[in-house]
Amino acid sequence: MSTQGQMKRELREFRRLEKICTSEAERAWMDLERIGLLKVAEDCRRAADEIEVRFPKEAATFHFSRP
């Protein structure tokens, strides 16, 4: 697979994981669980943002809206 295809796939996966973690954090009843999920969501967001900066062409073709 090309680098572009791989980056596009990774971008999609990071955005998907960010969305899942944020959603699960909203339902978490323990503070520790909520904080952990929000930290993972933030890490995923940062990773996706970094991909968008390094590969803007791939990012333009796929982007989740942020919650």
mmCIF file of C-alpha atoms in Angstrom:
data_model
loop_
_atom_site.group_PDB
_atom_site.id
_atom_site.type_symbol
_atom_site.label_atom_id
_atom_site.label_comp_id
_atom_site.label_asym_id
_atom_site.label_seq_id
_atom_site.Cartn_x
_atom_site.Cartn_y
_atom_site.Cartn_z
ATOM 1 C CA MET A 1 0.000 0.000 0.000
ATOM 2 C CA SER A 2 1.208 3.492 -0.753
ATOM 3 C CA THR A 3 2.243 5.934 1.944
ATOM 4 C CA GLN A 4 -0.741 8.102 1.040
ATOM 5 C CA GLY A 5 -3.145 5.204 1.483
ATOM 6 C CA GLN A 6 -1.572 4.226 4.778
ATOM 7 C CA MET A 7 -1.743 7.770 6.122
ATOM 8 C CA LYS A 8 -5.370 8.089 5.039
ATOM 9 C CA ARG A 9 -6.195 4.837 6.840
ATOM 10 C CA GLU A 10 -4.328 5.924 9.984
ATOM 11 C CA LEU A 11 -6.063 9.303 9.947
ATOM 12 C CA ARG A 12 -9.460 7.574 9.732
ATOM 13 C CA GLU A 13 -8.541 5.229 12.578
ATOM 14 C CA PHE A 14 -7.318 8.000 14.886
ATOM 15 C CA ARG A 15 -10.467 10.050 14.257
ATOM 16 C CA ARG A 16 -12.637 6.963 14.863
ATOM 17 C CA LEU A 17 -10.864 6.179 18.140
ATOM 18 C CA GLU A 18 -11.107 9.811 19.233
ATOM 19 C CA LYS A 19 -14.858 9.745 18.675
ATOM 20 C CA ILE A 20 -15.290 6.433 20.514
ATOM 21 C CA CYS A 21 -13.225 7.532 23.520
ATOM 22 C CA THR A 22 -15.067 10.834 23.776
ATOM 23 C CA SER A 23 -18.409 9.068 23.588
ATOM 24 C CA GLU A 24 -17.417 6.503 26.214
ATOM 25 C CA ALA A 25 -16.073 9.247 28.489
ATOM 26 C CA GLU A 26 -19.503 10.895 28.454
ATOM 27 C CA ARG A 27 -21.007 7.665 29.812
ATOM 28 C CA ALA A 28 -18.253 6.878 32.328
ATOM 29 C CA TRP A 29 -19.351 6.985 35.927
ATOM 30 C CA MET A 30 -15.896 6.848 37.504
ATOM 31 C CA ASP A 31 -13.734 9.982 37.339
ATOM 32 C CA LEU A 32 -10.582 7.960 36.724
ATOM 33 C CA GLU A 33 -12.215 6.175 33.788
ATOM 34 C CA ARG A 34 -13.502 9.439 32.307
ATOM 35 C CA ILE A 35 -10.129 11.178 32.674
ATOM 36 C CA GLY A 36 -8.304 8.249 31.075
ATOM 37 C CA LEU A 37 -10.662 8.096 28.115
ATOM 38 C CA LEU A 38 -10.421 11.846 27.558
ATOM 39 C CA LYS A 39 -6.613 11.634 27.623
ATOM 40 C CA VAL A 40 -6.665 8.873 25.006
ATOM 41 C CA ALA A 41 -9.123 10.912 22.897
ATOM 42 C CA GLU A 42 -6.770 13.896 23.120
ATOM 43 C CA ASP A 43 -3.787 11.762 22.081
ATOM 44 C CA CYS A 44 -5.752 10.444 19.098
ATOM 45 C CA ARG A 45 -6.752 13.988 18.125
ATOM 46 C CA ARG A 46 -3.139 15.149 18.283
ATOM 47 C CA ALA A 47 -1.963 12.196 16.203
ATOM 48 C CA ALA A 48 -4.639 12.874 13.576
ATOM 49 C CA ASP A 49 -3.792 16.572 13.544
ATOM 50 C CA GLU A 50 -0.121 15.716 12.998
ATOM 51 C CA ILE A 51 -1.036 13.509 10.043
ATOM 52 C CA GLU A 52 -3.113 16.345 8.597
ATOM 53 C CA VAL A 53 -0.146 18.726 8.908
ATOM 54 C CA ARG A 54 2.305 16.300 7.302
ATOM 55 C CA PHE A 55 -0.051 15.000 4.608
ATOM 56 C CA PRO A 56 -2.609 17.749 3.869
ATOM 57 C CA LYS A 57 -3.721 16.151 0.582
ATOM 58 C CA GLU A 58 -4.908 12.975 2.343
ATOM 59 C CA ALA A 59 -6.539 14.953 5.129
ATOM 60 C CA ALA A 60 -8.544 16.981 2.631
ATOM 61 C CA THR A 61 -10.166 13.815 1.286
ATOM 62 C CA PHE A 62 -11.268 12.506 4.678
ATOM 63 C CA HIS A 63 -12.130 14.248 7.919
ATOM 64 C CA PHE A 64 -14.424 13.397 10.818
ATOM 65 C CA SER A 65 -16.210 16.280 12.411
ATOM 66 C CA ARG A 66 -15.166 16.763 15.986
ATOM 67 C CA PRO A 67 -17.754 16.409 18.745
#
